[in-house]
Amino acid sequence: MDSHVLVVTHDENMIEVTNLTKAYGETLATDDLTFTVKPGIVTGFLGPNGAGKSTTMRMILGLDAPTSGTATVAGRALAEHRQPLASMGALLDAKAVHPSRSAYDHLRALAVTNGIATSRVDQVLDLVGLSDVAKRRSGGFSLGMGQRLGVAAALLGDPEVVMLDEPVNGLDPEGILWIRHLLQNLASEGRTVFVSSHLMSEMELMAEHFVIIGQGRLIEDISADGLRAMAAGERTEVRAERLDELVNLMRADGVEVTSNDRNAVQVRGLEAGEIGRIARDAGIALQSLIPEQQTLEEVFMSLTAHSVQYHGGDQLQLAA
Amino acid sequence: MTITTPPAAPTTNRHQTPDNLRMDSTMTATAAIAPSSAPAPARSTASPNRRAKVGTANVVRGEWIKFWSVRSVWITLICAGLALVGFGMIFSSVAESGTAGPGPAAFLTNPVDVALGGVGLAEMVIGVVGVLVVAGEYSTGLIRTSFAAVGRRARVLRAKVVVVAASVFAVALAAVTAAIIAGQAVYAGSEATVPVGEVTDIILGTSVYLTGIALIGVSFGFIFRSTAGAIGTLVGGVFIGPNLLNLLPASVTDYFMKYLPSEAGAAIMTQVSDPDLLSRGAAYGVYAAWVVGLLGVAALLVNRRDA
């Protein structure tokens, strides 16, 4: 057997979060969260702003103490690992660098604490594309360059588990594509990759599994396929003359009618054919009848609708 | 894909294979993963330091790099040393000419104290250096990276103490020695010479005092987690506060003044014995108790609080 081949043992490098609760006074930042993050795939950690994602990540890193419950990496608290940077590489905040220290010195100072060779610093700088600016003050970096430096720091220890908090923030489209490929590559090498975002549109292109939370509670722990199956629940856009009258006729248990504009409604819980029959029986002329599939974004929005802290204006509701 | 035979023993030192079942699943995963791991961009090609670990020496090395890689920190420290020498020379010149300040009498009885007149300014700057080394990490959020990387947080505190103490002590020792030599040069020809033995006591005492102030700055940095809070407390509580207490009647202040860090410091830095101050030996003990006590409070809070 080729000794260079990566050996992956399952269960060893999981992040395990068990009944994790964090209370700040009366408010619960996380409320009895339980989930595991498995190696070999990218797991998206999704939730609206303020859902408790960063708090959860800080507890996994051993920075915040849980009020109750545990968070472990490969079966132990991260602080108990002999070489934490080799067990878990994390990016919490791209700005967490002294502005007058160079990227090179920042990474070198971090590397030596874990006995990591300086040659690895050059390697990760090259990997994230910062070699040319490595000796400059990091204070002059753009947010995107800061994110790259944060990713470089996370990869210093060649870690088995990579955990990034909102890594896509501030990246340009090319950078987003880069980080997507990077994370998928890391996962394909058998590592555990856990990435948070508040945007499903970012995550659906890179994650194979989703942990979705809202107001500190677990909403879904589901595969991408599972989420797509949820999205397939049919919905039909209807335009018709005498639309209000048709909406009244469609009202029944399990039928939901919503509308974004005056001339069309979205109907869930009724097949298109059934809507057509109702319209025909009432003598209402349909202008259009379009079956639609929900996007994952929409599924995510509806899953977390009740836990969003800061709403915009509410949609016009015609719910039956 | 070639079928590989399971090795008799685990081929990696990274994962242990506790039983045959684990070995089987290992092999399956290996077969599945192997092809895609070839173009891996992130996998370290230099042999990863899998046996390496976090240790006190490593964390100290990291803090040393951090300390000397931010220009404002080490320039401030060097400036404190230069101020100590420069002001000492000014005070010595003034005293020697006898036109103002402590006057000829003072210059004749304690010329070393006069030469170290710059300590009052240097200590504030050095205290700020101690604060910056810690509070600067809290203000950027870097402290979280530091804590997570080394596991046990007290290691970070200990390493900062070692690096700040070593750096400040070295600079202070050089600056204090230079200030005294410069002072003696100013007095050259006059009878105000000082026995060498007494000067070494003062050089050591002053360097220790300044190092202690930097460490009090470090402890305040961890306790207050903000530059403003820590510097405010340092200046108000350690440097200015005792002067205000002097306004109280001596019958009250006699009981505790001499136990304050600044007064204990004065006792280890002076060449004249002052009945209001502790003996040098007792002053070392009291001063050490302040520094160690404040660092202990800092360590306690660092371990208990969320980072």
PDB file of N, CA and C in Angstrom, chain A residues 21-32 50-52 55 67 214-217 309:
ATOM      1  N   THR A  21     -26.044  24.289  25.038  1.00  0.00           N
ATOM      2  CA  THR A  21     -26.847  25.453  25.401  1.00  0.00           C
ATOM      3  C   THR A  21     -25.939  26.549  25.913  1.00  0.00           C
ATOM      4  N   LYS A  22     -26.179  27.768  25.422  1.00  0.00           N
ATOM      5  CA  LYS A  22     -25.421  28.917  25.911  1.00  0.00           C
ATOM      6  C   LYS A  22     -26.400  30.019  26.272  1.00  0.00           C
ATOM      7  N   ALA A  23     -26.420  30.357  27.535  1.00  0.00           N
ATOM      8  CA  ALA A  23     -27.335  31.396  27.998  1.00  0.00           C
ATOM      9  C   ALA A  23     -26.566  32.661  28.323  1.00  0.00           C
ATOM     10  N   TYR A  24     -27.075  33.770  27.827  1.00  0.00           N
ATOM     11  CA  TYR A  24     -26.578  35.080  28.258  1.00  0.00           C
ATOM     12  C   TYR A  24     -27.715  35.715  29.036  1.00  0.00           C
ATOM     13  N   GLY A  25     -27.669  35.605  30.352  1.00  0.00           N
ATOM     14  CA  GLY A  25     -28.793  36.078  31.147  1.00  0.00           C
ATOM     15  C   GLY A  25     -30.026  35.263  30.794  1.00  0.00           C
ATOM     16  N   GLU A  26     -31.076  35.960  30.345  1.00  0.00           N
ATOM     17  CA  GLU A  26     -32.313  35.274  30.016  1.00  0.00           C
ATOM     18  C   GLU A  26     -32.302  34.713  28.598  1.00  0.00           C
ATOM     19  N   THR A  27     -31.492  35.320  27.722  1.00  0.00           N
ATOM     20  CA  THR A  27     -31.520  34.898  26.321  1.00  0.00           C
ATOM     21  C   THR A  27     -30.649  33.665  26.097  1.00  0.00           C
ATOM     22  N   LEU A  28     -31.149  32.791  25.246  1.00  0.00           N
ATOM     23  CA  LEU A  28     -30.390  31.605  24.885  1.00  0.00           C
ATOM     24  C   LEU A  28     -29.784  31.811  23.498  1.00  0.00           C
ATOM     25  N   ALA A  29     -28.463  31.901  23.458  1.00  0.00           N
ATOM     26  CA  ALA A  29     -27.793  32.046  22.158  1.00  0.00           C
ATOM     27  C   ALA A  29     -27.860  30.738  21.400  1.00  0.00           C
ATOM     28  N   THR A  30     -27.680  29.617  22.117  1.00  0.00           N
ATOM     29  CA  THR A  30     -27.957  28.308  21.535  1.00  0.00           C
ATOM     30  C   THR A  30     -28.796  27.542  22.553  1.00  0.00           C
ATOM     31  N   ASP A  31     -29.697  26.744  22.027  1.00  0.00           N
ATOM     32  CA  ASP A  31     -30.689  26.110  22.881  1.00  0.00           C
ATOM     33  C   ASP A  31     -30.718  24.609  22.579  1.00  0.00           C
ATOM     34  N   ASP A  32     -29.997  23.844  23.369  1.00  0.00           N
ATOM     35  CA  ASP A  32     -30.046  22.389  23.281  1.00  0.00           C
ATOM     36  C   ASP A  32     -29.698  21.882  21.872  1.00  0.00           C
ATOM     37  N   GLY A  50     -27.694  36.290  13.797  1.00  0.00           N
ATOM     38  CA  GLY A  50     -28.137  36.222  15.184  1.00  0.00           C
ATOM     39  C   GLY A  50     -28.706  34.866  15.570  1.00  0.00           C
ATOM     40  N   ALA A  51     -28.589  33.871  14.704  1.00  0.00           N
ATOM     41  CA  ALA A  51     -29.163  32.557  14.999  1.00  0.00           C
ATOM     42  C   ALA A  51     -28.322  31.770  16.001  1.00  0.00           C
ATOM     43  N   GLY A  52     -27.064  32.178  16.191  1.00  0.00           N
ATOM     44  CA  GLY A  52     -26.199  31.466  17.131  1.00  0.00           C
ATOM     45  C   GLY A  52     -25.071  30.707  16.462  1.00  0.00           C
ATOM     46  N   THR A  55     -21.604  31.796  17.934  1.00  0.00           N
ATOM     47  CA  THR A  55     -21.511  31.328  19.324  1.00  0.00           C
ATOM     48  C   THR A  55     -21.209  29.830  19.347  1.00  0.00           C
ATOM     49  N   THR A  67     -23.177  26.788  28.681  1.00  0.00           N
ATOM     50  CA  THR A  67     -23.924  26.749  29.938  1.00  0.00           C
ATOM     51  C   THR A  67     -24.201  25.284  30.291  1.00  0.00           C
ATOM     52  N   GLY A 214     -32.012  28.304  13.920  1.00  0.00           N
ATOM     53  CA  GLY A 214     -32.699  29.584  14.043  1.00  0.00           C
ATOM     54  C   GLY A 214     -32.941  29.845  15.509  1.00  0.00           C
ATOM     55  N   GLN A 215     -32.660  31.046  15.942  1.00  0.00           N
ATOM     56  CA  GLN A 215     -32.788  31.408  17.352  1.00  0.00           C
ATOM     57  C   GLN A 215     -32.157  30.371  18.268  1.00  0.00           C
ATOM     58  N   GLY A 216     -31.001  29.879  17.857  1.00  0.00           N
ATOM     59  CA  GLY A 216     -30.248  28.966  18.710  1.00  0.00           C
ATOM     60  C   GLY A 216     -30.743  27.534  18.685  1.00  0.00           C
ATOM     61  N   ARG A 217     -31.846  27.272  17.995  1.00  0.00           N
ATOM     62  CA  ARG A 217     -32.377  25.906  17.972  1.00  0.00           C
ATOM     63  C   ARG A 217     -32.116  25.238  16.631  1.00  0.00           C
ATOM     64  N   GLN A 309     -34.712  37.422  13.269  1.00  0.00           N
ATOM     65  CA  GLN A 309     -34.835  38.459  14.289  1.00  0.00           C
ATOM     66  C   GLN A 309     -35.239  39.797  13.705  1.00  0.00           C
TER      67      GLN A 309
END
